[in-house]
């Protein structure tokens, strides 16, 4: 991957190889298999370099080559929601989600594409404003619902928060500022609660799994909009089960 992308730069000015490396790290974090992680490292090679499907098959395996080819084909689907009524937009997004799943004969292709989109959203600040809005809308309409369908709540939450940041900038930063505790502190707060509950359960002889997470910004924003409340009226900023 490093040889193939040699000399290529991202919009941020950093070497291109950083992107596939980050994608591979996201896939490793999801505990995917070796072939998926290898394909994550190579996912832009067929599209952006001189290497071909046959080259990848020869150097790695047919399985890896098919995954890379699948990601390349998914990247060629053009999504446009400009000047469409909301209902049409939703139908179109649903069609794209179905097409994604139909085209991806191997579900791992979709997972690699989600990891690719997540890292692109994390580096969206280097794009033009027009591109930022386009990518954020696409993420909100297609990629976040896909992650939700596949049950990957961590990626779904990150994608929604990142899209909100570009689609409703003022709202997003207002929320960030009002939820005074930074995410790291909120996670620490939850960890402390979990520990305390676990101790009490053990004392009572109850065997249980306790999980917790801070609610992400988009889900808080949705509650504010749907329930017509202010942030002060929303109490469940944390969830512990």
Short mmCIF file of C-alpha atoms in Angstrom, two decimals:
data_model
loop_
_atom_site.label_atom_id
_atom_site.label_comp_id
_atom_site.label_asym_id
_atom_site.label_seq_id
_atom_site.Cartn_x
_atom_site.Cartn_y
_atom_site.Cartn_z
CA UNK A 1 0.00 0.00 0.00
CA UNK A 2 2.81 2.38 0.88
CA UNK A 3 4.61 1.68 -2.40
CA UNK A 4 1.40 1.99 -4.42
CA UNK A 5 0.47 5.36 -2.88
CA UNK A 6 4.05 6.68 -2.88
CA UNK A 7 4.08 10.40 -3.74
CA UNK A 8 0.31 10.81 -3.30
CA UNK A 9 -0.91 13.33 -0.72
CA UNK A 10 -4.23 13.84 1.05
CA UNK A 11 -5.98 17.24 0.96
CA UNK A 12 -4.48 17.79 4.43
CA UNK A 13 -1.01 17.57 2.92
CA UNK A 14 -0.12 14.36 4.75
CA UNK A 15 1.08 11.22 2.90
CA UNK A 16 -1.85 9.26 1.44
CA UNK A 17 -0.83 6.05 3.25
CA UNK A 18 -2.09 7.59 6.53
CA UNK A 19 -5.70 7.14 5.33
CA UNK A 20 -5.59 3.38 4.58
CA UNK A 21 -3.62 2.88 7.83
CA UNK A 22 -6.36 4.63 9.82
CA UNK A 23 -9.05 2.60 8.02
CA UNK A 24 -7.19 -0.61 8.88
CA UNK A 25 -7.00 0.50 12.54
CA UNK A 26 -10.79 1.08 12.63
CA UNK A 27 -11.33 -2.42 11.19
CA UNK A 28 -8.90 -3.93 13.70
CA UNK A 29 -10.81 -2.13 16.45
CA UNK A 30 -14.00 -3.85 15.17
CA UNK A 31 -12.06 -7.14 15.47
CA UNK A 32 -12.45 -8.02 11.80
CA UNK A 33 -10.46 -10.83 10.18
CA UNK A 34 -7.03 -10.51 8.61
CA UNK A 35 -8.35 -10.36 5.02
CA UNK A 36 -10.57 -7.37 5.87
CA UNK A 37 -7.70 -5.50 7.51
CA UNK A 38 -5.41 -6.24 4.53
CA UNK A 39 -8.19 -5.06 2.18
CA UNK A 40 -8.57 -1.94 4.36
CA UNK A 41 -4.91 -1.13 3.78
CA UNK A 42 -5.32 -1.72 0.04
CA UNK A 43 -8.85 -0.33 -0.45
CA UNK A 44 -7.83 2.61 -2.70
CA UNK A 45 -5.07 0.82 -4.59
CA UNK A 46 -7.13 -0.39 -7.59
CA UNK A 47 -8.90 2.97 -7.96
CA UNK A 48 -6.00 5.36 -7.40
CA UNK A 49 -2.82 3.56 -8.51
CA UNK A 50 -1.42 1.43 -11.35
CA UNK A 51 -1.98 -1.84 -9.47
CA UNK A 52 -4.78 -4.06 -10.80
CA UNK A 53 -7.18 -6.68 -9.42
CA UNK A 54 -4.88 -9.36 -10.84
CA UNK A 55 -1.83 -7.83 -9.09
CA UNK A 56 -3.60 -7.94 -5.72
CA UNK A 57 -4.85 -11.48 -6.34
CA UNK A 58 -1.29 -12.58 -7.21
CA UNK A 59 0.36 -10.82 -4.23
CA UNK A 60 -2.29 -11.60 -1.63
CA UNK A 61 -5.32 -13.75 -2.47
CA UNK A 62 -8.49 -13.78 -4.54
CA UNK A 63 -10.46 -13.11 -1.32
CA UNK A 64 -8.52 -9.88 -0.62
CA UNK A 65 -8.74 -8.82 -4.28
CA UNK A 66 -12.54 -9.31 -4.30
CA UNK A 67 -12.90 -7.23 -1.12
CA UNK A 68 -10.83 -4.37 -2.59
CA UNK A 69 -12.76 -4.59 -5.87
CA UNK A 70 -16.06 -4.51 -3.97
CA UNK A 71 -15.05 -1.36 -2.07
CA UNK A 72 -13.95 0.27 -5.36
CA UNK A 73 -17.34 -0.48 -6.96
CA UNK A 74 -19.28 0.86 -3.96
CA UNK A 75 -17.28 4.07 -4.24
CA UNK A 76 -18.56 4.54 -7.78
CA UNK A 77 -22.22 4.86 -6.73
CA UNK A 78 -23.15 8.50 -7.21
CA UNK A 79 -25.36 9.94 -4.48
CA UNK A 80 -27.15 13.23 -4.92
CA UNK A 81 -29.95 14.59 -2.78
CA UNK A 82 -29.93 18.15 -4.08
CA UNK A 83 -33.29 19.85 -4.68
CA UNK A 84 -35.30 16.79 -3.71
CA UNK A 85 -38.30 16.80 -1.45
CA UNK A 86 -37.71 15.12 1.90
CA UNK A 87 -39.83 12.07 1.08
CA UNK A 88 -38.10 11.45 -2.25
CA UNK A 89 -34.78 11.89 -0.49
CA UNK A 90 -35.67 9.20 2.04
CA UNK A 91 -36.81 6.78 -0.68
CA UNK A 92 -33.64 7.45 -2.63
CA UNK A 93 -31.46 6.91 0.45
CA UNK A 94 -33.29 3.64 1.17
CA UNK A 95 -32.66 2.53 -2.42
CA UNK A 96 -28.97 3.30 -2.05
CA UNK A 97 -28.77 1.38 1.21
CA UNK A 98 -30.37 -1.64 -0.52
CA UNK A 99 -28.03 -1.26 -3.48
CA UNK A 100 -25.04 -1.13 -1.17
CA UNK A 101 -26.06 -4.37 0.50
CA UNK A 102 -26.97 -6.02 -2.81
CA UNK A 103 -23.73 -5.00 -4.51
CA UNK A 104 -21.65 -6.09 -1.58
CA UNK A 105 -21.81 -9.86 -1.95
CA UNK A 106 -19.54 -9.96 1.07
CA UNK A 107 -20.73 -7.92 4.07
CA UNK A 108 -17.08 -7.14 4.89
CA UNK A 109 -17.03 -4.83 1.85
CA UNK A 110 -19.67 -2.64 3.54
CA UNK A 111 -17.70 -2.68 6.82
CA UNK A 112 -14.53 -1.52 5.01
CA UNK A 113 -16.56 1.20 3.27
CA UNK A 114 -17.96 2.35 6.64
CA UNK A 115 -14.45 2.52 8.10
CA UNK A 116 -13.31 4.46 5.01
CA UNK A 117 -16.19 6.93 5.42
CA UNK A 118 -15.54 7.34 9.14
CA UNK A 119 -11.93 8.36 8.57
CA UNK A 120 -12.93 10.65 5.70
CA UNK A 121 -15.46 12.35 8.01
CA UNK A 122 -12.76 12.75 10.68
CA UNK A 123 -10.63 14.65 8.13
CA UNK A 124 -13.47 16.57 6.44
CA UNK A 125 -12.20 19.94 7.66
CA UNK A 126 -9.72 20.02 4.77
CA UNK A 127 -12.51 19.93 2.16
CA UNK A 128 -14.43 22.83 0.63
CA UNK A 129 -17.67 23.88 2.38
CA UNK A 130 -19.72 22.50 -0.52
CA UNK A 131 -17.97 19.12 -0.30
CA UNK A 132 -18.37 19.07 3.49
CA UNK A 133 -22.16 19.47 3.22
CA UNK A 134 -22.41 16.90 0.42
CA UNK A 135 -20.41 14.29 2.36
CA UNK A 136 -22.22 15.04 5.64
CA UNK A 137 -25.66 14.59 4.00
CA UNK A 138 -24.54 11.37 2.36
CA UNK A 139 -23.25 10.16 5.72
CA UNK A 140 -26.48 11.02 7.52
CA UNK A 141 -28.76 9.48 4.85
CA UNK A 142 -26.77 6.38 3.91
CA UNK A 143 -23.76 5.47 6.03
CA UNK A 144 -25.13 6.07 9.55
CA UNK A 145 -28.36 4.09 8.83
CA UNK A 146 -26.20 1.30 7.34
CA UNK A 147 -24.05 1.15 10.47
CA UNK A 148 -27.26 1.10 12.53
CA UNK A 149 -28.66 -1.80 10.49
CA UNK A 150 -25.47 -3.75 10.96
CA UNK A 151 -25.60 -3.10 14.71
CA UNK A 152 -22.34 -1.13 14.87
CA UNK A 153 -23.57 1.55 17.25
CA UNK A 154 -20.10 2.99 17.93
CA UNK A 155 -19.55 3.87 14.25
CA UNK A 156 -23.17 4.98 13.79
CA UNK A 157 -22.83 7.43 16.71
CA UNK A 158 -19.52 8.83 15.45
CA UNK A 159 -20.84 9.25 11.90
CA UNK A 160 -23.98 11.06 13.10
CA UNK A 161 -22.02 13.40 15.37
CA UNK A 162 -19.52 14.23 12.61
CA UNK A 163 -22.30 14.83 10.07
CA UNK A 164 -24.19 17.06 12.54
CA UNK A 165 -21.03 19.10 13.04
CA UNK A 166 -21.06 20.12 9.35
CA UNK A 167 -24.81 20.24 8.68
CA UNK A 168 -25.80 22.18 11.83
CA UNK A 169 -22.54 23.78 12.89
CA UNK A 170 -24.01 26.27 15.36
CA UNK A 171 -26.28 23.68 16.96
CA UNK A 172 -23.41 21.20 17.25
CA UNK A 173 -20.95 23.58 18.93
CA UNK A 174 -23.70 24.98 21.14
CA UNK A 175 -24.36 21.43 22.36
CA UNK A 176 -20.66 20.74 22.79
CA UNK A 177 -20.27 23.86 24.91
CA UNK A 178 -23.42 23.31 26.94
CA UNK A 179 -22.57 19.72 27.76
CA UNK A 180 -19.75 21.16 29.81
CA UNK A 181 -18.01 17.91 30.60
CA UNK A 182 -15.78 16.78 27.79
CA UNK A 183 -16.35 13.33 26.33
CA UNK A 184 -13.32 11.85 28.10
CA UNK A 185 -14.61 13.14 31.44
CA UNK A 186 -18.08 11.81 30.67
CA UNK A 187 -16.65 8.37 29.89
CA UNK A 188 -14.69 8.47 33.15
CA UNK A 189 -17.87 9.45 35.02
CA UNK A 190 -19.70 6.46 33.52
CA UNK A 191 -16.81 4.11 34.36
CA UNK A 192 -17.04 5.24 37.98
CA UNK A 193 -20.80 4.60 38.07
CA UNK A 194 -20.35 1.14 36.49
CA UNK A 195 -17.69 0.25 39.05
CA UNK A 196 -19.93 1.32 41.92
CA UNK A 197 -22.93 -0.64 40.59
CA UNK A 198 -20.75 -3.73 40.03
CA UNK A 199 -19.49 -3.57 43.62
CA UNK A 200 -23.02 -3.29 45.01
CA UNK A 201 -24.23 -6.17 42.83
CA UNK A 202 -21.34 -8.37 43.93
CA UNK A 203 -22.05 -7.56 47.57
CA UNK A 204 -25.64 -8.68 46.96
CA UNK A 205 -24.47 -11.85 45.18
CA UNK A 206 -25.96 -10.78 41.85
CA UNK A 207 -24.06 -11.85 38.72
CA UNK A 208 -24.49 -9.22 36.02
CA UNK A 209 -22.87 -7.47 33.09
CA UNK A 210 -22.95 -3.68 33.48
CA UNK A 211 -22.42 -1.49 30.43
CA UNK A 212 -22.55 2.27 29.99
CA UNK A 213 -21.95 5.01 27.47
CA UNK A 214 -22.36 8.76 27.16
CA UNK A 215 -25.21 9.62 24.77
CA UNK A 216 -23.76 11.06 21.58
CA UNK A 217 -24.54 14.61 20.49
CA UNK A 218 -26.86 13.68 17.63
CA UNK A 219 -29.14 11.58 19.85
CA UNK A 220 -29.35 14.47 22.35
CA UNK A 221 -30.05 16.88 19.47
CA UNK A 222 -32.83 14.59 18.17
CA UNK A 223 -34.47 14.54 21.62
CA UNK A 224 -34.33 18.34 21.83
CA UNK A 225 -35.96 18.68 18.39
CA UNK A 226 -38.50 15.83 18.63
CA UNK A 227 -39.61 16.52 22.21
CA UNK A 228 -39.33 20.29 21.85
CA UNK A 229 -37.20 20.57 24.99
CA UNK A 230 -34.16 22.54 26.04
CA UNK A 231 -30.96 20.79 27.05
CA UNK A 232 -31.72 21.53 30.74
CA UNK A 233 -34.90 19.45 30.43
CA UNK A 234 -33.06 16.39 29.13
CA UNK A 235 -31.74 14.24 31.91
CA UNK A 236 -30.47 11.15 30.16
CA UNK A 237 -27.07 12.32 28.95
CA UNK A 238 -25.69 8.98 30.12
CA UNK A 239 -26.92 5.43 29.70
CA UNK A 240 -26.04 2.54 32.00
CA UNK A 241 -27.52 -0.93 31.57
#
